[in-house]
JSON list of C-alpha atoms in Angstrom, two decimals:
[
{"chain": "A", "resi": 1119, "resn": "UNK", "atom": "CA", "xyz": [-4.27, 9.11, -60.44]},
{"chain": "A", "resi": 1120, "resn": "UNK", "atom": "CA", "xyz": [-2.34, 11.09, -58.14]},
{"chain": "A", "resi": 1121, "resn": "UNK", "atom": "CA", "xyz": [-3.18, 10.45, -54.39]},
{"chain": "A", "resi": 1122, "resn": "UNK", "atom": "CA", "xyz": [-4.47, 13.13, -52.74]},
{"chain": "A", "resi": 1123, "resn": "UNK", "atom": "CA", "xyz": [-2.49, 13.35, -49.35]},
{"chain": "A", "resi": 1124, "resn": "UNK", "atom": "CA", "xyz": [0.48, 13.37, -51.22]},
{"chain": "A", "resi": 1125, "resn": "UNK", "atom": "CA", "xyz": [-0.37, 16.98, -52.89]},
{"chain": "A", "resi": 1126, "resn": "UNK", "atom": "CA", "xyz": [-1.89, 18.25, -48.79]},
{"chain": "A", "resi": 1127, "resn": "UNK", "atom": "CA", "xyz": [-0.13, 20.09, -46.55]},
{"chain": "A", "resi": 1128, "resn": "UNK", "atom": "CA", "xyz": [0.83, 19.13, -42.66]},
{"chain": "A", "resi": 1129, "resn": "UNK", "atom": "CA", "xyz": [0.58, 21.43, -40.48]},
{"chain": "A", "resi": 1130, "resn": "UNK", "atom": "CA", "xyz": [3.64, 21.95, -38.49]},
{"chain": "A", "resi": 1131, "resn": "UNK", "atom": "CA", "xyz": [3.52, 22.60, -34.65]},
{"chain": "A", "resi": 1132, "resn": "UNK", "atom": "CA", "xyz": [5.25, 25.43, -34.22]},
{"chain": "A", "resi": 1133, "resn": "UNK", "atom": "CA", "xyz": [7.34, 25.63, -30.24]},
{"chain": "A", "resi": 1134, "resn": "UNK", "atom": "CA", "xyz": [4.33, 27.58, -28.22]},
{"chain": "A", "resi": 1135, "resn": "UNK", "atom": "CA", "xyz": [2.07, 23.89, -29.50]},
{"chain": "A", "resi": 1136, "resn": "UNK", "atom": "CA", "xyz": [4.94, 21.97, -28.81]},
{"chain": "A", "resi": 1137, "resn": "UNK", "atom": "CA", "xyz": [5.86, 23.45, -25.70]},
{"chain": "A", "resi": 1138, "resn": "UNK", "atom": "CA", "xyz": [2.06, 23.32, -24.63]},
{"chain": "A", "resi": 1139, "resn": "UNK", "atom": "CA", "xyz": [1.88, 19.92, -24.82]},
{"chain": "A", "resi": 1140, "resn": "UNK", "atom": "CA", "xyz": [5.57, 18.78, -23.62]},
{"chain": "A", "resi": 1141, "resn": "UNK", "atom": "CA", "xyz": [4.25, 20.72, -20.30]},
{"chain": "A", "resi": 1142, "resn": "UNK", "atom": "CA", "xyz": [0.18, 18.87, -20.42]},
{"chain": "A", "resi": 1143, "resn": "UNK", "atom": "CA", "xyz": [2.41, 15.27, -20.58]},
{"chain": "A", "resi": 1144, "resn": "UNK", "atom": "CA", "xyz": [4.20, 16.06, -17.80]},
{"chain": "A", "resi": 1145, "resn": "UNK", "atom": "CA", "xyz": [1.22, 16.96, -15.42]},
{"chain": "A", "resi": 1146, "resn": "UNK", "atom": "CA", "xyz": [-0.82, 14.10, -16.71]},
{"chain": "A", "resi": 1147, "resn": "UNK", "atom": "CA", "xyz": [2.23, 11.88, -15.84]},
{"chain": "A", "resi": 1148, "resn": "UNK", "atom": "CA", "xyz": [2.59, 13.33, -12.74]},
{"chain": "A", "resi": 1149, "resn": "UNK", "atom": "CA", "xyz": [-1.05, 12.72, -11.93]},
{"chain": "A", "resi": 1150, "resn": "UNK", "atom": "CA", "xyz": [-1.00, 9.03, -13.15]},
{"chain": "A", "resi": 1151, "resn": "UNK", "atom": "CA", "xyz": [2.02, 8.56, -10.65]},
{"chain": "A", "resi": 1152, "resn": "UNK", "atom": "CA", "xyz": [0.14, 10.26, -7.97]},
{"chain": "A", "resi": 1153, "resn": "UNK", "atom": "CA", "xyz": [-2.84, 8.08, -8.64]},
{"chain": "A", "resi": 1154, "resn": "UNK", "atom": "CA", "xyz": [-0.88, 4.93, -8.62]},
{"chain": "A", "resi": 1155, "resn": "UNK", "atom": "CA", "xyz": [0.54, 5.63, -5.62]},
{"chain": "A", "resi": 1156, "resn": "UNK", "atom": "CA", "xyz": [-2.56, 6.71, -3.82]},
{"chain": "A", "resi": 1157, "resn": "UNK", "atom": "CA", "xyz": [-4.30, 3.02, -5.18]},
{"chain": "A", "resi": 1158, "resn": "UNK", "atom": "CA", "xyz": [-0.71, 1.57, -3.95]},
{"chain": "A", "resi": 1159, "resn": "UNK", "atom": "CA", "xyz": [-1.97, 3.27, -0.38]},
{"chain": "A", "resi": 1160, "resn": "UNK", "atom": "CA", "xyz": [-5.25, 1.65, -0.18]},
{"chain": "A", "resi": 1161, "resn": "UNK", "atom": "CA", "xyz": [-4.48, -1.39, -0.98]},
{"chain": "A", "resi": 1162, "resn": "UNK", "atom": "CA", "xyz": [-2.02, -2.05, 2.11]},
{"chain": "A", "resi": 1163, "resn": "UNK", "atom": "CA", "xyz": [-4.89, -0.16, 3.78]},
{"chain": "A", "resi": 1164, "resn": "UNK", "atom": "CA", "xyz": [-7.37, -1.86, 2.73]},
{"chain": "A", "resi": 1165, "resn": "UNK", "atom": "CA", "xyz": [-5.03, -5.63, 3.62]},
{"chain": "A", "resi": 1166, "resn": "UNK", "atom": "CA", "xyz": [-3.94, -3.68, 7.01]},
{"chain": "A", "resi": 1167, "resn": "UNK", "atom": "CA", "xyz": [-7.68, -4.04, 7.84]},
{"chain": "A", "resi": 1168, "resn": "UNK", "atom": "CA", "xyz": [-8.58, -6.88, 7.01]},
{"chain": "A", "resi": 1169, "resn": "UNK", "atom": "CA", "xyz": [-5.47, -8.34, 9.16]},
{"chain": "A", "resi": 1170, "resn": "UNK", "atom": "CA", "xyz": [-6.32, -5.99, 12.42]},
{"chain": "A", "resi": 1171, "resn": "UNK", "atom": "CA", "xyz": [-9.50, -7.35, 11.78]},
{"chain": "A", "resi": 1172, "resn": "UNK", "atom": "CA", "xyz": [-8.80, -10.45, 11.43]},
{"chain": "A", "resi": 1173, "resn": "UNK", "atom": "CA", "xyz": [-6.79, -10.47, 14.45]},
{"chain": "A", "resi": 1174, "resn": "UNK", "atom": "CA", "xyz": [-8.63, -8.35, 16.71]},
{"chain": "A", "resi": 1175, "resn": "UNK", "atom": "CA", "xyz": [-12.09, -10.15, 15.83]},
{"chain": "A", "resi": 1176, "resn": "UNK", "atom": "CA", "xyz": [-13.81, -6.71, 15.37]},
{"chain": "A", "resi": 1177, "resn": "UNK", "atom": "CA", "xyz": [-15.93, -5.51, 12.27]},
{"chain": "A", "resi": 1178, "resn": "UNK", "atom": "CA", "xyz": [-13.77, -4.02, 9.36]},
{"chain": "A", "resi": 1179, "resn": "UNK", "atom": "CA", "xyz": [-15.10, -0.55, 9.95]},
{"chain": "A", "resi": 1180, "resn": "UNK", "atom": "CA", "xyz": [-13.59, -0.56, 13.34]},
{"chain": "A", "resi": 1181, "resn": "UNK", "atom": "CA", "xyz": [-10.11, -2.13, 12.17]},
{"chain": "A", "resi": 1182, "resn": "UNK", "atom": "CA", "xyz": [-9.97, 0.94, 10.60]},
{"chain": "A", "resi": 1183, "resn": "UNK", "atom": "CA", "xyz": [-10.67, 3.25, 13.11]},
{"chain": "A", "resi": 1184, "resn": "UNK", "atom": "CA", "xyz": [-8.59, 1.36, 15.52]},
{"chain": "A", "resi": 1185, "resn": "UNK", "atom": "CA", "xyz": [-5.56, 1.62, 12.55]},
{"chain": "A", "resi": 1186, "resn": "UNK", "atom": "CA", "xyz": [-6.88, 5.04, 11.69]},
{"chain": "A", "resi": 1187, "resn": "UNK", "atom": "CA", "xyz": [-6.24, 6.40, 16.05]},
{"chain": "A", "resi": 1188, "resn": "UNK", "atom": "CA", "xyz": [-3.06, 4.67, 15.92]},
{"chain": "A", "resi": 1189, "resn": "UNK", "atom": "CA", "xyz": [-1.45, 6.26, 13.99]},
{"chain": "A", "resi": 1190, "resn": "UNK", "atom": "CA", "xyz": [-2.78, 9.88, 14.83]},
{"chain": "A", "resi": 1191, "resn": "UNK", "atom": "CA", "xyz": [-1.27, 9.27, 17.75]},
{"chain": "A", "resi": 1192, "resn": "UNK", "atom": "CA", "xyz": [1.81, 7.61, 16.33]},
{"chain": "A", "resi": 1193, "resn": "UNK", "atom": "CA", "xyz": [2.57, 11.01, 14.16]},
{"chain": "A", "resi": 1194, "resn": "UNK", "atom": "CA", "xyz": [2.44, 8.66, 11.26]},
{"chain": "A", "resi": 1195, "resn": "UNK", "atom": "CA", "xyz": [1.21, 7.66, 7.61]},
{"chain": "A", "resi": 1196, "resn": "UNK", "atom": "CA", "xyz": [-1.13, 5.73, 7.55]},
{"chain": "A", "resi": 1197, "resn": "UNK", "atom": "CA", "xyz": [-0.03, 4.22, 5.10]},
{"chain": "A", "resi": 1198, "resn": "UNK", "atom": "CA", "xyz": [2.91, 3.17, 6.40]},
{"chain": "A", "resi": 1199, "resn": "UNK", "atom": "CA", "xyz": [1.81, 2.19, 9.11]},
{"chain": "A", "resi": 1200, "resn": "UNK", "atom": "CA", "xyz": [-0.57, 0.02, 7.11]},
{"chain": "A", "resi": 1201, "resn": "UNK", "atom": "CA", "xyz": [2.25, -1.16, 5.37]},
{"chain": "A", "resi": 1202, "resn": "UNK", "atom": "CA", "xyz": [3.87, -2.13, 8.71]},
{"chain": "A", "resi": 1203, "resn": "UNK", "atom": "CA", "xyz": [0.26, -4.49, 9.85]},
{"chain": "A", "resi": 1204, "resn": "UNK", "atom": "CA", "xyz": [0.55, -6.47, 6.91]},
{"chain": "A", "resi": 1205, "resn": "UNK", "atom": "CA", "xyz": [4.55, -6.87, 6.45]},
{"chain": "A", "resi": 1206, "resn": "UNK", "atom": "CA", "xyz": [4.26, -8.75, 10.21]},
{"chain": "A", "resi": 1207, "resn": "UNK", "atom": "CA", "xyz": [0.47, -10.51, 9.39]},
{"chain": "A", "resi": 1208, "resn": "UNK", "atom": "CA", "xyz": [-1.50, -8.25, 11.38]},
{"chain": "A", "resi": 1209, "resn": "UNK", "atom": "CA", "xyz": [1.01, -7.99, 14.38]},
{"chain": "A", "resi": 1210, "resn": "UNK", "atom": "CA", "xyz": [0.98, -3.85, 15.20]},
{"chain": "A", "resi": 1211, "resn": "UNK", "atom": "CA", "xyz": [3.01, -1.17, 17.98]},
{"chain": "A", "resi": 1212, "resn": "UNK", "atom": "CA", "xyz": [1.52, 1.80, 17.70]},
{"chain": "A", "resi": 1213, "resn": "UNK", "atom": "CA", "xyz": [4.81, 3.13, 18.19]}
]
């Protein structure tokens, strides 16, 4: 008895399909990188909220508002400011 798979033809992927698949793969890889960065930023922001909350003895929501206000007034990116807060264990300056 002959193996059926050996007699069947396997459809080939033409160049257009291959190009479309490659484009889709690149788009998914870029999206994945963006999502990873967003997650990492979010983790830093959460840690910074905890640091400010503990240091200033305020609720988490108030700590976030403080961080947001200082970030805006200093014209900085929130994830960069959050990283500074975490690195300095809650000590921060708005500048």
